[in-house]
Amino acid sequence: MTEVFARLFSPLTVGRTRLKNRVVLTPHAHVVSSLWGTEDDARGHIAYWRARTDAAWIDGVSAHVRNRVPPGFEPSGIGAQIPGHFRTPFFMDRVGELAETVHADGTILTVQMILQGGMPHGPSAGLSGPTTHLVSHPMTPADIGYFVEEYAFSASQAIAAGADGVELHLNHDDMLEWFISPLTNHRTDEFGGSMAGRLEFPRRIIDAIRAAIGPKPLVGIRFTLREDEPGGYQEEHGAHLVSELERLTAIDYVSVTWGSPWGNPSYIQAQQHPPAPGAVFTGALRAATRLPIVYTGRVNSPQVAERVLADGHADLVGMARAILADPELLSKAREGRANEIRPCVAGNECINRRVVENLPFSCAVNPVAAREHHPLPSPAASPRRILVVGGGPAGLEVAARAAGRGHDVELWESNPHLGGQLAVAARAPGHEDYRRYLRWHADEARRRGVRIHTERAGEPDGVLAYGADTVVIATGATPRRPTVPGFDLPGVVLSTDVLEGTATLPDGPVLVVAEDDHLPPLAVADHLANVLGHDATLVVSTSGPAPLLSRYSLGSALARLDEGGVRLLSDRAVTGVESTPEGLQVIGRHVYSGRERSLGTFAAVVLSCGAVPRTGLASALEGRHPDVHVLGDAFAPRRLVWATRQAYDLALML
Ligand SMILES: Cc1cc2nc3c(=O)[nH]c(=O)nc-3n(C[C@H](O)[C@H](O)[C@H](O)COP(=O)(O)O)c2cc1C
Ligand code: SF4
């Protein structure tokens, strides 16, 4: 039976603005491609949103308000900047063009006004966060007066450019969140002390904005519903703060998020969290305010969106990653094709690799994201017979994309099931989204006409006998077992065998050896401790676990390890394992001092040390077939995002 998302597609009036449905795309695209960068960046940014105007509302411009610092002072921290965006010469043109673009499809545009994270301003000389230790400059009344005027000027620029409203970033470690929170505001003057005092600065800003832009444009707040931090506020107090702002000012809506920029969860909740985990906290807010509520956070499908609305948790749903992963989410839902929606896997590559590795934006499941302004795949000029060997994400992606271009594609997978290493990773706690994604991917490949054969190994002679014009080798990688003395002993097992259940571990303490800088070692330690009930220790040679995971993902993974009692040893490289009557004695070297000592005796040692490419087929075909391509982990083992991106680019070339 076709699903009907009646609430999701019903119109609503917010303030004086009519919305065509209940979906708000909340800010994120400045990371995809900057509206404030080069002309090409701006084209990319606008094209990104143009592809997503099925939503009623694009809260799409993340813009920093001009800062005020003494000459020579260098702001640092997440939102560090001085000039801001509202006064740049191209602000009017670019915001104007974006507004015109989205208006053409009946979608509205709002501009978020940000001063986030150690600018260096704060209400008091406190820390910028429990895991970031910059001390704020305690703002003077003159600073406050400056910002009131700057926000009003900035809002009037946004509206003059053509936006339909502005939003105060009152969340995520913004200067304004620090003012309203008892955790960070310790002032005793009129801008602190009581709740009214803590709200005084945002109140003045909102009044000044209204005076500058008049009653019609939307003015709203993005708001952290609960701070989940000793001394911070929870949702009941959050509800009071909002209802006071509603009483004192002319705001039109409240857009709630849950989570901090660093904690568990972060406000970009990673895969360990269920869909819409914070929606249940809106009850107090509902009771305290008549403002329309937008709820955002892991609303990852139209079904979840409809449920959040049906349960009365919100009047609108915010979505970022789900629509990043599939811009056609809403049209597919409306057309009864919800099963065709490409699911977001919530691994947060979209933010992690930008902030940690400084790599260009990419989505793990949607390689088109950020390239909407590039030519889309066109039908192949001369369709070919393509054989893809390997049914992991790289193989599935290239097969589906190539078939979509009109090629005749067959895919062979040696295992009884598809998915490769990702199917194994999906067995770890909180990794179910990988399974969902793999199911979608296999269906998508079949929908596009790929013939999939499982339990069919790609032997060189069989591959050649098939007679394909093009062979794509996506045979993946095998888990890596480092050549360390004792790593071949019984009781030293691979993490993949633990997840697949093919390695049975004896009772007793287990050591996980990590030679992988991302999530997998943490995921297997989580599985060992929280699913199998082992006393687990994780040893890493880096100064902390998973250095390639940003603070938007790390907190939730580490919280689960702590809950499972997992001990962490850092800066230690394992140099040997010896079998003793008590168990496996593990020797480690401090990577900086060089000192070797025992790390303890364990019943088992689990190796989470990455993987090595399977190169056999490629070597065997060398010089025997004219058109062979090696893809994904079979080329060099990396994360999902590498596989899908490389597969997409190859499919465009074929
Ligand atoms: C890459 C990226 C950048 C983001 N930037 C902002 C921002 O500038 N302002 C903001 O309020 N939220 C920002 N967010 C948070 C999102 O708007 C949203 O609240 C969050 O991703 C959770 O929603 P989702 O589960 O639908 O992705 C960002 C999220 C992502 C993934
Ligand atoms: S990168 Fe990952 S978390 Fe981000 S939108 Fe894509 S699938 Fe979702």
Short mmCIF file of C-alpha atoms in Angstrom, two decimals, residues 268-456:
data_model
loop_
_atom_site.label_atom_id
_atom_site.label_comp_id
_atom_site.label_asym_id
_atom_site.label_seq_id
_atom_site.Cartn_x
_atom_site.Cartn_y
_atom_site.Cartn_z
CA ILE A 268 24.65 16.34 14.57
CA GLN A 269 23.69 13.05 16.21
CA ALA A 270 25.81 10.21 14.89
CA GLN A 271 24.69 6.70 14.02
CA GLN A 272 24.59 5.42 17.61
CA HIS A 273 21.43 7.48 18.18
CA PRO A 274 17.99 6.36 17.04
CA PRO A 275 15.88 8.47 14.68
CA ALA A 276 14.62 11.78 16.12
CA PRO A 277 16.11 11.12 19.58
CA GLY A 278 15.37 14.60 20.93
CA ALA A 279 11.76 14.92 19.76
CA VAL A 280 10.43 13.56 23.06
CA PHE A 281 11.88 16.54 24.89
CA THR A 282 9.60 19.10 23.22
CA GLY A 283 6.66 18.45 25.58
CA ALA A 284 7.54 21.20 28.07
CA LEU A 285 8.11 23.62 25.22
CA ARG A 286 4.76 22.74 23.65
CA ALA A 287 3.05 23.52 26.95
CA ALA A 288 4.93 26.80 27.42
CA THR A 289 4.63 28.44 24.01
CA ARG A 290 2.24 28.97 21.13
CA LEU A 291 5.10 29.53 18.72
CA PRO A 292 5.42 27.02 15.87
CA ILE A 293 8.12 24.51 16.76
CA VAL A 294 10.63 23.09 14.30
CA TYR A 295 12.26 19.87 15.51
CA THR A 296 15.58 18.78 13.96
CA GLY A 297 17.91 15.86 14.65
CA ARG A 298 18.01 12.49 12.88
CA VAL A 299 14.69 13.01 11.12
CA ASN A 300 16.08 10.61 8.56
CA SER A 301 13.06 9.49 6.54
CA PRO A 302 9.57 10.70 5.63
CA GLN A 303 8.19 8.07 8.00
CA VAL A 304 10.11 9.54 10.94
CA ALA A 305 9.09 13.05 9.89
CA GLU A 306 5.43 12.09 9.73
CA ARG A 307 5.67 10.44 13.16
CA VAL A 308 7.29 13.49 14.79
CA LEU A 309 4.43 15.62 13.44
CA ALA A 310 1.71 13.07 14.25
CA ASP A 311 2.97 12.69 17.82
CA GLY A 312 2.65 16.45 18.24
CA HIS A 313 6.34 16.94 18.99
CA ALA A 314 6.63 19.70 16.39
CA ASP A 315 4.77 21.69 13.74
CA LEU A 316 7.61 21.39 11.26
CA VAL A 317 10.54 19.05 10.88
CA GLY A 318 14.05 20.19 10.16
CA MET A 319 16.25 18.03 7.97
CA ALA A 320 19.87 18.42 7.00
CA ARG A 321 21.67 15.14 6.36
CA ALA A 322 18.70 13.14 5.06
CA ILE A 323 18.17 15.62 2.25
CA LEU A 324 21.87 16.01 1.75
CA ALA A 325 21.98 12.26 1.14
CA ASP A 326 18.95 12.29 -1.16
CA PRO A 327 17.72 15.60 -2.57
CA GLU A 328 14.69 13.79 -3.99
CA LEU A 329 13.54 12.53 -0.60
CA LEU A 330 10.35 14.57 -0.65
CA SER A 331 9.40 13.97 -4.27
CA LYS A 332 9.95 10.22 -3.84
CA ALA A 333 7.79 10.27 -0.69
CA ARG A 334 5.06 12.19 -2.46
CA GLU A 335 5.11 9.86 -5.46
CA GLY A 336 4.80 6.69 -3.37
CA ARG A 337 8.46 5.78 -3.91
CA ALA A 338 9.67 6.19 -0.33
CA ASN A 339 11.47 2.84 -0.60
CA GLU A 340 13.70 4.40 -3.26
CA ILE A 341 15.11 7.07 -0.93
CA ARG A 342 18.88 6.81 -0.50
CA PRO A 343 19.37 6.67 3.26
CA CYS A 344 21.87 8.75 5.20
CA VAL A 345 24.11 6.49 7.31
CA ALA A 346 24.79 9.17 9.95
CA GLY A 347 28.54 8.58 9.99
CA ASN A 348 29.06 12.36 9.70
CA GLU A 349 31.63 12.32 6.92
CA CYS A 350 29.91 15.51 5.75
CA ILE A 351 31.39 17.35 8.71
CA ASN A 352 34.16 15.11 10.08
CA ARG A 353 36.43 15.04 7.07
CA ARG A 354 36.08 18.78 6.53
CA VAL A 355 36.94 19.76 10.08
CA VAL A 356 39.54 17.06 10.82
CA GLU A 357 41.16 16.22 7.50
CA ASN A 358 40.46 19.50 5.71
CA LEU A 359 39.26 17.52 2.69
CA PRO A 360 36.71 18.87 0.23
CA PHE A 361 33.12 18.19 1.13
CA SER A 362 31.74 14.78 0.25
CA CYS A 363 28.81 12.68 1.37
CA ALA A 364 29.40 8.99 2.04
CA VAL A 365 26.33 7.88 0.12
CA ASN A 366 25.67 10.71 -2.32
CA PRO A 367 28.69 11.50 -4.48
CA VAL A 368 26.69 14.14 -6.38
CA ALA A 369 26.36 16.33 -3.28
CA ALA A 370 28.46 19.48 -3.74
CA ARG A 371 28.67 18.78 -7.46
CA GLU A 372 25.14 19.79 -8.40
CA HIS A 373 26.58 22.54 -10.61
CA HIS A 374 28.63 20.04 -12.61
CA PRO A 375 27.12 18.28 -15.63
CA LEU A 376 24.93 15.38 -14.51
CA PRO A 377 25.63 11.88 -15.86
CA SER A 378 24.43 11.71 -19.43
CA PRO A 379 23.49 8.59 -21.41
CA ALA A 380 26.58 6.74 -22.60
CA ALA A 381 27.52 7.55 -26.21
CA SER A 382 28.26 3.89 -26.94
CA PRO A 383 26.79 1.44 -24.42
CA ARG A 384 29.18 -1.34 -23.38
CA ARG A 385 29.09 -4.68 -21.60
CA ILE A 386 30.53 -4.07 -18.17
CA LEU A 387 31.42 -6.73 -15.61
CA VAL A 388 31.80 -5.54 -12.04
CA VAL A 389 33.55 -8.01 -9.76
CA GLY A 390 32.68 -7.39 -6.11
CA GLY A 391 29.39 -6.36 -4.52
CA GLY A 392 30.52 -4.00 -1.79
CA PRO A 393 29.60 -0.31 -1.85
CA ALA A 394 32.15 0.51 -4.57
CA GLY A 395 30.93 -2.26 -6.86
CA LEU A 396 27.27 -1.50 -6.26
CA GLU A 397 27.78 2.21 -6.84
CA VAL A 398 29.67 1.86 -10.11
CA ALA A 399 27.28 -0.82 -11.35
CA ALA A 400 24.14 1.20 -10.61
CA ARG A 401 25.56 4.43 -12.03
CA ALA A 402 26.91 2.77 -15.16
CA ALA A 403 23.62 0.94 -15.76
CA GLY A 404 21.83 4.26 -15.23
CA ARG A 405 23.85 5.61 -18.17
CA GLY A 406 22.63 2.81 -20.39
CA HIS A 407 25.45 0.28 -20.13
CA ASP A 408 24.77 -3.44 -19.91
CA VAL A 409 26.05 -4.29 -16.42
CA GLU A 410 26.52 -7.56 -14.59
CA LEU A 411 27.88 -7.80 -11.04
CA TRP A 412 29.47 -10.85 -9.44
CA GLU A 413 29.89 -11.25 -5.71
CA SER A 414 31.70 -14.27 -4.31
CA ASN A 415 29.82 -14.24 -0.98
CA PRO A 416 26.20 -15.29 -0.54
CA HIS A 417 25.36 -11.71 0.40
CA LEU A 418 26.30 -8.25 -0.86
CA GLY A 419 28.00 -5.50 1.09
CA GLY A 420 31.63 -6.47 1.60
CA GLN A 421 33.32 -4.97 4.65
CA LEU A 422 30.39 -2.63 5.18
CA ALA A 423 28.08 -5.58 5.81
CA VAL A 424 30.47 -6.73 8.53
CA ALA A 425 30.73 -3.24 10.03
CA ALA A 426 26.93 -3.11 10.10
CA ARG A 427 26.96 -5.78 12.81
CA ALA A 428 28.45 -3.38 15.37
CA PRO A 429 26.04 -1.66 17.76
CA GLY A 430 24.49 1.49 16.32
CA HIS A 431 25.58 0.66 12.78
CA GLU A 432 22.18 -0.54 11.51
CA ASP A 433 21.99 2.32 9.02
CA TYR A 434 24.69 0.59 6.98
CA ARG A 435 22.35 -2.38 6.54
CA ARG A 436 19.56 -0.07 5.44
CA TYR A 437 21.89 1.57 2.97
CA LEU A 438 23.13 -1.74 1.53
CA ARG A 439 19.55 -2.95 1.08
CA TRP A 440 18.70 0.26 -0.72
CA HIS A 441 21.83 -0.01 -2.86
CA ALA A 442 21.16 -3.57 -4.02
CA ASP A 443 17.56 -2.61 -4.89
CA GLU A 444 18.73 0.52 -6.67
CA ALA A 445 21.23 -1.43 -8.76
CA ARG A 446 18.49 -3.92 -9.73
CA ARG A 447 16.05 -1.08 -10.49
CA ARG A 448 18.60 0.28 -12.93
CA GLY A 449 18.91 -3.06 -14.62
CA VAL A 450 22.10 -4.50 -13.10
CA ARG A 451 22.14 -8.31 -13.15
CA ILE A 452 23.49 -9.35 -9.74
CA HIS A 453 24.92 -12.81 -9.09
CA THR A 454 26.02 -13.77 -5.58
CA GLU A 455 28.24 -16.78 -4.79
CA ARG A 456 30.00 -16.17 -8.07
#
